[in-house]
Coordinates of C-alpha atoms in Angstrom, one line a residue:
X828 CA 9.8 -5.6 34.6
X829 CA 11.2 -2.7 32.4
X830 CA 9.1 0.2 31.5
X831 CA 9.6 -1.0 27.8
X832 CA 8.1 -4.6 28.6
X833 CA 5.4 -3.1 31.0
X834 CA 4.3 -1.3 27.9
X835 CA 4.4 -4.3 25.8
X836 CA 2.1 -5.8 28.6
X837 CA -0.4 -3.3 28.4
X838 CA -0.6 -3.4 24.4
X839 CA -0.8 -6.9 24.8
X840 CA -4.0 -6.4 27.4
X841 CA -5.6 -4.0 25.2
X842 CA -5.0 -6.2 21.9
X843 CA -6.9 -9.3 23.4
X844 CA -10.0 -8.9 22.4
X845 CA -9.2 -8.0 18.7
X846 CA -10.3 -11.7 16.5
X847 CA -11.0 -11.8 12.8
X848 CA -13.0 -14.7 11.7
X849 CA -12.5 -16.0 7.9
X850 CA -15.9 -16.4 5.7
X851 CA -14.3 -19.2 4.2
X852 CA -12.7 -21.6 7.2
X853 CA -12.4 -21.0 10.9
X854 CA -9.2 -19.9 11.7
X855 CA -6.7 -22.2 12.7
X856 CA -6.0 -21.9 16.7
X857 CA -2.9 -20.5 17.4
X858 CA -1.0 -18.8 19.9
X859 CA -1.3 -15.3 20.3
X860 CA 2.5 -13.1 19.8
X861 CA 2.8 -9.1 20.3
X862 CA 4.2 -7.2 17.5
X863 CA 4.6 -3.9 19.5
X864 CA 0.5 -3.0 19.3
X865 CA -0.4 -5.4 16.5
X866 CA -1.4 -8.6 18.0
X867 CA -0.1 -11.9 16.0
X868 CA -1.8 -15.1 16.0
X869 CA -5.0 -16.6 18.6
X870 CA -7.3 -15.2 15.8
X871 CA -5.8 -11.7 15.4
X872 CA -6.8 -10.1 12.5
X873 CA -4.2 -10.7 9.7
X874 CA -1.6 -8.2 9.3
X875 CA 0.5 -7.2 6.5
X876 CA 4.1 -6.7 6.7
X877 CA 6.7 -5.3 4.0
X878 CA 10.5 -4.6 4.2
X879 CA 12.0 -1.3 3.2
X880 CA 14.0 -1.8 0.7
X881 CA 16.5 1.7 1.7
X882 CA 19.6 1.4 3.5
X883 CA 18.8 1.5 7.0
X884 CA 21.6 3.8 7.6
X885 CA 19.8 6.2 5.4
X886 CA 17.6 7.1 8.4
X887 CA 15.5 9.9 6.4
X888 CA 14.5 7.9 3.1
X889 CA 13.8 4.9 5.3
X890 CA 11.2 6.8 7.5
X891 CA 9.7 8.2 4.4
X892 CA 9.8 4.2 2.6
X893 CA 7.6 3.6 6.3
X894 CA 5.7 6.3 5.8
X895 CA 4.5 5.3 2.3
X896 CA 3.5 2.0 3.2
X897 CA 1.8 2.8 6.4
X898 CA -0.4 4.9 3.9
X899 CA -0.9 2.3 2.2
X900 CA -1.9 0.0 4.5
X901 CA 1.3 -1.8 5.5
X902 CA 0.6 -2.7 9.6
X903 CA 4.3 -3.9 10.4
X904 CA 7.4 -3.0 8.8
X905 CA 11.2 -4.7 8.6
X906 CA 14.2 -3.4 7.9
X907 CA 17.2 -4.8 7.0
X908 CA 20.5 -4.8 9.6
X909 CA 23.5 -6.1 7.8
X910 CA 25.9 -3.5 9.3
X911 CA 27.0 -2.1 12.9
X912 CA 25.8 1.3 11.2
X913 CA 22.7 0.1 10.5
X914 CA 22.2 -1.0 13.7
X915 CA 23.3 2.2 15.3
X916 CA 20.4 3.9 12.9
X917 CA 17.4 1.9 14.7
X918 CA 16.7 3.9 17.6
X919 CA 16.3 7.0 15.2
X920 CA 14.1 5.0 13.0
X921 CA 12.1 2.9 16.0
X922 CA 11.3 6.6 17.3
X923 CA 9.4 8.3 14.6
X924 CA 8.1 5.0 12.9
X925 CA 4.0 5.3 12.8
X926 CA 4.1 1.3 12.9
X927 CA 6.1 -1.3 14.1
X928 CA 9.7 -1.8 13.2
X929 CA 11.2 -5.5 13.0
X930 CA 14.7 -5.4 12.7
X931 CA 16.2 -8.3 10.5
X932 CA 19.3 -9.9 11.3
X933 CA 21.8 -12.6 10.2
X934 CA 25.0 -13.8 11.6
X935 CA 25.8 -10.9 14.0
X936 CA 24.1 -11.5 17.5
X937 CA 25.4 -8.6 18.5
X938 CA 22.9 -6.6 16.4
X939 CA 19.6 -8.8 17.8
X940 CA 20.7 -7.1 21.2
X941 CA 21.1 -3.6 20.0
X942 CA 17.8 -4.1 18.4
X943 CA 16.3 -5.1 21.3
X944 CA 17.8 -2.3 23.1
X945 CA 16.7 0.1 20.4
X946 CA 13.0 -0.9 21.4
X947 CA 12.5 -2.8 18.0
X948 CA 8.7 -4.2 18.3
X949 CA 10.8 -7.9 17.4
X950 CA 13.4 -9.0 15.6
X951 CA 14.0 -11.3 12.8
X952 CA 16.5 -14.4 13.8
X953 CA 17.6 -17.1 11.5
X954 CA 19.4 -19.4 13.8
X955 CA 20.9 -21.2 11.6
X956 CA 23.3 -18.6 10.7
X957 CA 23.3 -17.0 13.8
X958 CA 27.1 -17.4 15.2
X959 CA 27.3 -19.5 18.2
X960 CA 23.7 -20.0 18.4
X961 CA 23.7 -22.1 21.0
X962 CA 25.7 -20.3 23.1
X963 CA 23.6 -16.7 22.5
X964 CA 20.4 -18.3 22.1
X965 CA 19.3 -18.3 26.0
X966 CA 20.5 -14.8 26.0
X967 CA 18.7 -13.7 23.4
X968 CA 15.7 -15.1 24.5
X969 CA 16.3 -13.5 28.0
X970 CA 16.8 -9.7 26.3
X971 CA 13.5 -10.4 24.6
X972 CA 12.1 -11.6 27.2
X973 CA 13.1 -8.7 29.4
X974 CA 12.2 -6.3 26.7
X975 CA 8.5 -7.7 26.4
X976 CA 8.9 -8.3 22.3
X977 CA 8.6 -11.8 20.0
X978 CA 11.2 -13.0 18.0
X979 CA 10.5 -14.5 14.0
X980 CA 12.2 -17.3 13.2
X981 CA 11.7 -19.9 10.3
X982 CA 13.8 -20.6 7.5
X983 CA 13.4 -20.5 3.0
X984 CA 14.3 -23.4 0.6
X985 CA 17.4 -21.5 -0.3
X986 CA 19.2 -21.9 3.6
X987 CA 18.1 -24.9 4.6
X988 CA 20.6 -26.8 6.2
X989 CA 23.1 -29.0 4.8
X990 CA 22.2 -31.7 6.7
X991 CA 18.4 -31.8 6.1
X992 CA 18.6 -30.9 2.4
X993 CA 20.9 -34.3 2.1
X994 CA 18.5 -36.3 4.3
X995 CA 15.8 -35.3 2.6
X996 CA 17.1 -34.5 -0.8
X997 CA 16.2 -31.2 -1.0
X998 CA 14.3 -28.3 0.0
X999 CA 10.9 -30.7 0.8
X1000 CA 7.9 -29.6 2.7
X1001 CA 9.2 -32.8 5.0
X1002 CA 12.6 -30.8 5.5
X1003 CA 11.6 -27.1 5.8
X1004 CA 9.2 -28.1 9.1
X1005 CA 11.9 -30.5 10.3
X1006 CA 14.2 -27.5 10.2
X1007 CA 11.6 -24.9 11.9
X1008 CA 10.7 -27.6 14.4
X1009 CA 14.4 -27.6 15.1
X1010 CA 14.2 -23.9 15.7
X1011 CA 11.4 -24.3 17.6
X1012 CA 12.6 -26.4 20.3
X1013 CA 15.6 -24.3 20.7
X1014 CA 13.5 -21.5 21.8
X1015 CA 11.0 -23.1 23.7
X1016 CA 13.6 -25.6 25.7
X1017 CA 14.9 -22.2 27.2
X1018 CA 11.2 -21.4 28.0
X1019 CA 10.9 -18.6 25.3
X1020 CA 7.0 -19.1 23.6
X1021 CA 6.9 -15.2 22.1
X1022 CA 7.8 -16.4 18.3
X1023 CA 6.3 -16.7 14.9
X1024 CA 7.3 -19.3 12.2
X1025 CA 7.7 -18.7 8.6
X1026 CA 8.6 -21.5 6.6
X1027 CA 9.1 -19.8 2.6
X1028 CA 9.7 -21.3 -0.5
X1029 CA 9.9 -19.9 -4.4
X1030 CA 7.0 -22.8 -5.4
X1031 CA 3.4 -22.0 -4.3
X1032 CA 2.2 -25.4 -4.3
X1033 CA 5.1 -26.5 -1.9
X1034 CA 4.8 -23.5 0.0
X1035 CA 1.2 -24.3 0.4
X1036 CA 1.8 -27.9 1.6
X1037 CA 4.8 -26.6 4.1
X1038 CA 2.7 -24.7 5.9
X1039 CA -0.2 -27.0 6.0
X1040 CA 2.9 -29.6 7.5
X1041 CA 3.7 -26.8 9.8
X1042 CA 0.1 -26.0 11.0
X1043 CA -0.4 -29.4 12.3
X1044 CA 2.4 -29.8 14.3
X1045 CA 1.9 -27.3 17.2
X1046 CA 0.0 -23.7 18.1
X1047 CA 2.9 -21.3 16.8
X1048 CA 1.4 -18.3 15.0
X1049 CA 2.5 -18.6 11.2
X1050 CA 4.0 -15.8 8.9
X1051 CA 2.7 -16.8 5.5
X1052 CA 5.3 -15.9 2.6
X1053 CA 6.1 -16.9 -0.7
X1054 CA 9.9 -16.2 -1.0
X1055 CA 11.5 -14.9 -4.0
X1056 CA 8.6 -15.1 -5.9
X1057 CA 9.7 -12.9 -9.0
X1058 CA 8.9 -9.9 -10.7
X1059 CA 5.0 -7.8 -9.7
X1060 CA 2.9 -9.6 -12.1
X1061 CA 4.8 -13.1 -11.6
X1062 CA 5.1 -12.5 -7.9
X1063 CA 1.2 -11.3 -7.3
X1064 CA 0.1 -14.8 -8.9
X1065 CA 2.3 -16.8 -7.1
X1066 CA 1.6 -15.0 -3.9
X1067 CA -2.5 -15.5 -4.8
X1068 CA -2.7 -18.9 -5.0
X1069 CA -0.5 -19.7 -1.8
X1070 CA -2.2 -17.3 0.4
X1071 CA -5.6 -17.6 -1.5
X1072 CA -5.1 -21.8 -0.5
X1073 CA -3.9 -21.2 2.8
X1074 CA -5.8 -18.5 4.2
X1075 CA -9.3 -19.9 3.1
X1076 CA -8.5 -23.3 5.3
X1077 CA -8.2 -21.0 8.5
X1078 CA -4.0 -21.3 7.9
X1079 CA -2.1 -18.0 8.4
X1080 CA -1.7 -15.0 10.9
X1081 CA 0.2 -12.3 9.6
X1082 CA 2.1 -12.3 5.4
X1083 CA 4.4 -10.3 3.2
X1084 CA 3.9 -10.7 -0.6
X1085 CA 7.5 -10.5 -1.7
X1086 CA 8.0 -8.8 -4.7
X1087 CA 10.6 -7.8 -7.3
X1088 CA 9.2 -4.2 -7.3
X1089 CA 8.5 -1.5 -4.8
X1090 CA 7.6 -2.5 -1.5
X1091 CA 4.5 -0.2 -1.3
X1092 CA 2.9 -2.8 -4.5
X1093 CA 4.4 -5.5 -1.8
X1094 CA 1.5 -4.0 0.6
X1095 CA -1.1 -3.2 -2.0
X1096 CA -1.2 -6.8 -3.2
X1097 CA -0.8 -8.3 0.4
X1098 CA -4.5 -5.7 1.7
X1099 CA -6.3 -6.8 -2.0
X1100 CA -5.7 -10.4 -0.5
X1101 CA -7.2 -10.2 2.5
X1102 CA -10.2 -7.6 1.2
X1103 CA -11.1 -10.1 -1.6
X1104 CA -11.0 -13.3 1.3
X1105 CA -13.1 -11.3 2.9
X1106 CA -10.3 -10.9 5.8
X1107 CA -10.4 -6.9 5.7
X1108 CA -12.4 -4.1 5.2
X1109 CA -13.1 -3.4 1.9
X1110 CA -11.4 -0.2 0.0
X1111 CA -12.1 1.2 -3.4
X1112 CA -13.1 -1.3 -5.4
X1113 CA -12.8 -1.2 -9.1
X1114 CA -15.0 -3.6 -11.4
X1115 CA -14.3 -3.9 -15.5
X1116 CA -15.7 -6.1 -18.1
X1117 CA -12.7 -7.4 -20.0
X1118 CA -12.2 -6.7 -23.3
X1119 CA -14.6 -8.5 -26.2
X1120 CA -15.9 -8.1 -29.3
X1121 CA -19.3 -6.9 -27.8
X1122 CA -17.5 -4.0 -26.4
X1123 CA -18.4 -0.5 -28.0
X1124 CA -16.2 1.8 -26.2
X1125 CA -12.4 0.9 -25.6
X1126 CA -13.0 -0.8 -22.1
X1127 CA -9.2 -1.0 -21.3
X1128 CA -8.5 2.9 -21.6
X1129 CA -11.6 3.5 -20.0
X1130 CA -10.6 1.5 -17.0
X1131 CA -7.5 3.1 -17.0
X1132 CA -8.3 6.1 -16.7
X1133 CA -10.7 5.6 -14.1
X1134 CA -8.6 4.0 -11.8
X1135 CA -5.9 6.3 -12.3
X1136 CA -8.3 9.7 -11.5
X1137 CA -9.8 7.7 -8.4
X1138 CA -6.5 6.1 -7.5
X1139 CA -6.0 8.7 -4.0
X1140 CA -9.9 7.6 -2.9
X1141 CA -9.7 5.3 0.4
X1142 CA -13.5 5.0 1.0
X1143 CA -15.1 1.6 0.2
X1144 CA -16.2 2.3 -3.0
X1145 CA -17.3 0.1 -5.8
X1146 CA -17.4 1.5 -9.0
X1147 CA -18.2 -0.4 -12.2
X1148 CA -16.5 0.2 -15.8
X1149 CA -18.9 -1.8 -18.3
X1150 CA -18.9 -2.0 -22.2
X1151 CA -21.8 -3.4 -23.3
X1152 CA -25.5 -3.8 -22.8
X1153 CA -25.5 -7.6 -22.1
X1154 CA -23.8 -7.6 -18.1
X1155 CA -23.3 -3.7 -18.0
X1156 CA -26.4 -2.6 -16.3
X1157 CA -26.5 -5.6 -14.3
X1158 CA -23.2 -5.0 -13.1
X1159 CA -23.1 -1.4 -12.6
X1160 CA -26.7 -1.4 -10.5
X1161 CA -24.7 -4.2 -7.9
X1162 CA -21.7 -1.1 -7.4
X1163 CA -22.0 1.8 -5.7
X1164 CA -21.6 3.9 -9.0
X1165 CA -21.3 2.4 -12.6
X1166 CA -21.4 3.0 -16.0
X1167 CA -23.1 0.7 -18.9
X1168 CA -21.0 2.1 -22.2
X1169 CA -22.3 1.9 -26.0
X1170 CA -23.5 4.0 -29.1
X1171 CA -21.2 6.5 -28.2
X1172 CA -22.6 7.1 -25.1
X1173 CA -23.1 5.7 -20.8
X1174 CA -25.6 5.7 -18.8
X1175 CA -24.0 6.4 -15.0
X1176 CA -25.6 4.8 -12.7
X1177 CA -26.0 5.1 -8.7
X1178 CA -26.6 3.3 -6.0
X1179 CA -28.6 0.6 -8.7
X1180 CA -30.5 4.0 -10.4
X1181 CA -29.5 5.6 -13.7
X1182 CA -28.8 9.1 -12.8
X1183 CA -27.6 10.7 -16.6
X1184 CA -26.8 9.7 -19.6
X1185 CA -23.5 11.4 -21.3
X1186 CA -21.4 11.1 -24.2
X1187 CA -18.3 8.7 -24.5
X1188 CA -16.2 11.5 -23.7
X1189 CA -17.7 12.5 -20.8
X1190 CA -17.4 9.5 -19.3
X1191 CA -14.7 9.7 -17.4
X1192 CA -14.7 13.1 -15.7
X1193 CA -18.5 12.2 -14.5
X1194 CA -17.7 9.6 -13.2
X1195 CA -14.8 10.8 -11.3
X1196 CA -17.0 13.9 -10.0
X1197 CA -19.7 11.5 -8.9
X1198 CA -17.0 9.1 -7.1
X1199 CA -15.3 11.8 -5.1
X1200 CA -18.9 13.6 -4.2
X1201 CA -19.7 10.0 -2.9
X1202 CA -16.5 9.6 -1.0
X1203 CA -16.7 13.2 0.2
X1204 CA -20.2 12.4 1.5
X1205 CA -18.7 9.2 3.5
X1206 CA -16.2 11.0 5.1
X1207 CA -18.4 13.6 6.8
X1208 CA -20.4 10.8 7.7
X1209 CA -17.5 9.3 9.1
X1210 CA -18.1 6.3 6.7
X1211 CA -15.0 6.3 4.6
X1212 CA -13.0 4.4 7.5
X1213 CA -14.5 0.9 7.3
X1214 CA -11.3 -0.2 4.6
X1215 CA -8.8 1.1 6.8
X1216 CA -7.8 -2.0 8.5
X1217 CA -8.6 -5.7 9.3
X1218 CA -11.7 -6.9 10.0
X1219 CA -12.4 -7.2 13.5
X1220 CA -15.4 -9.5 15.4
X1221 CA -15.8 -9.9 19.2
X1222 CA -14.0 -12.7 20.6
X1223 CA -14.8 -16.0 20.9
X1224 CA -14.9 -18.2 23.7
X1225 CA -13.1 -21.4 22.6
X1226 CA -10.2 -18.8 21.1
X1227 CA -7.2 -18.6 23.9
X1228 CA -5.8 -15.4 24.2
X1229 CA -1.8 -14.8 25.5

């Protein structure tokens, strides 16, 4: 064994034990993968993954793209490898990366191996435009195997193969997992089990019946993706309701919200997901009443401006923006800090108590002085941590471990 795979090996060992349990659905049993430290699949927490969206060659701005969405709560990263120079840039990037790097390739097998070599945490494989697949498959599968990483494979509605889209006359949940079962056999007859399966589409609802397809035809660990889905505020609904369906029946181990916008609001969306599912530790929290004719302040600026001055807090926070007398101080006294707006004036409340009452434009900078007391208080108390990551609960049992 190589000192890279004996590492691998012992991140695998120490990752066991980490299992997430949904409040919704128990989590669907499946096989547990290695993502350099983040363990994928037999009821590991769910991770979130983006893609840089920098050349790769462009070794500085693409550690500083990782860097950003490690901060912002991004647990594995891809990046793209279209060229030999891109490829040449990954042991650079694989170095100083605080999470792990998947290197994503098409058509040039010779770039899976240099990955490998470069001690990607996996690589991204479509075989269906992989050159010769048939012929480097068994070799790639060796490298990996030698190397101790997993592979991704899986394919979208937009490259399915000629063949299936005829049969089945297009891009149908029927054809996707025919294609991924396809894929699937080509790894596992070499004796290759370290892979992930992402089946994608640009529709939710047939995204969400694909990977239900999917889930009940084997144990593979699933990579949960909406493909192409469009602009941030498009995208972010289409990504909700496919995740939001899948994720509350137990389907789902690790997902990318892919988004026409920077990949850091790729991230952001993909943690609110999982913190809302109750799949993650909570962060800040913000809750506003929407705007009505009851309100007696303007609610919307006043939102806005508090989550703008409290956008940097990470501690799990949640503070309530409220315009009017008839939910406000119900709804503020459930947050950690609140106000209940009207007559020109709020009351702020804490922890369920009404601590002052200030004028309407005070608001704001009380609030943000009582918010980042509160989170300053947390972290000496080493309590601001808790949204920092997935939610983690002992392991079970009946759960098989890889």
């Amino acid at each position: 064994m190589t000192a890279i795979a004996h590492d691998r090996a012992a991140q695998r060992s120490a990752a066991q034990d980490a299992v997430s349990e949904s409040p919704l659905h128990k989590r669907r049993v499946s096989r547990r993968i290695m993502v350099g430290p983040v363990p994928v699949g037999g009821g590991a927490p769910i991770s979130v993954q983006s893609m840089t969206n920098t050349p790769t060659v462009d070794i500085n701005a693409t550690l500083q793209q990782i860097a950003e969405l490690a901060a912002a709560g991004c647990d594995i990263v891809r990046v793209a490898v279209p060229s030999q120079d891109d490829a040449d840039a990954l042991p650079a990037i694989v170095a100083k990366s605080p999470i792990p790097v998947i290197a994503d390739i098409h058509f040039q097998s010779r770039y899976v191996f240099q990955a490998i070599d470069a001690g990607c945490a996996a690589v991204r494989v479509n075989p269906g435009n992989i050159r010769k697949f048939d012929e480097v498959g068994p070799s790639i599968c060796k490298a990996a195997t030698d190397a101790g990483i997993s592979l991704r494979i899986g394919v979208n509605a937009g490259s399915l193969d000629k063949e299936l889209y005829a049969k089945y006359g297009g891009p149908t949940p029927e054809a996707l997992v025919a294609s991924a079962l396809k894929e699937a056999r080509m790894f596992e007859d070499v004796g290759f089990r370290d892979f992930k399966i992402s089946v994608k589409h640009h529709d939710p609802v047939t995204t969400v019946e694909t990977y239900r397809l999917l889930a009940s035809k084997g144990d593979w660990p699933l990579h949960l993706g909406v493909t192409e889905a469009g602009p941030a505020w498009q995208g972010t609904i289409k990504s909700c309701l496919a995740f939001g369906a899948l994720l509350s029946e137990g389907i789902g181990d690790t997902i990318r919200v892919s988004l026409s916008a920077p990949p850091v609001e790729e991230v952001k969306v993909g943690c609110k997901i999982l913190e809302y599912l109750g799949l993650r530790q909570r962060h800040f929290d913000i809750i506003s009443c929407p705007s009505c004719g009851r309100a007696q302040v303007d609610v919307i600026q006043l939102a806005s401006e508090v989550t703008e001055g409290l956008k940097d807090i990470t501690a799990p926070i949640r503070v309530a923006v409220m315009g009017c007398i008839v939910n406000g101080p119900g709804e503020a006294r459930e947050a950690d800090l609140g106000v209940a707006s009207g007559n020109g004036k709020g009351q702020i409340i804490v922890h369920g108590k009404v601590v002052t009452t200030v004028p309407e434009r005070d608001i704001v900078p009380t609030l943000l002085d009582y918010a980042h007391e509160m989170a300053e208080t947390m972290r000496q108390e080493g309590e601001d941590t808790p949204g920092a990551g997935p939610i983690v609960v002992p392991v079970p049992p009946t759960v098989p471990t890889r």
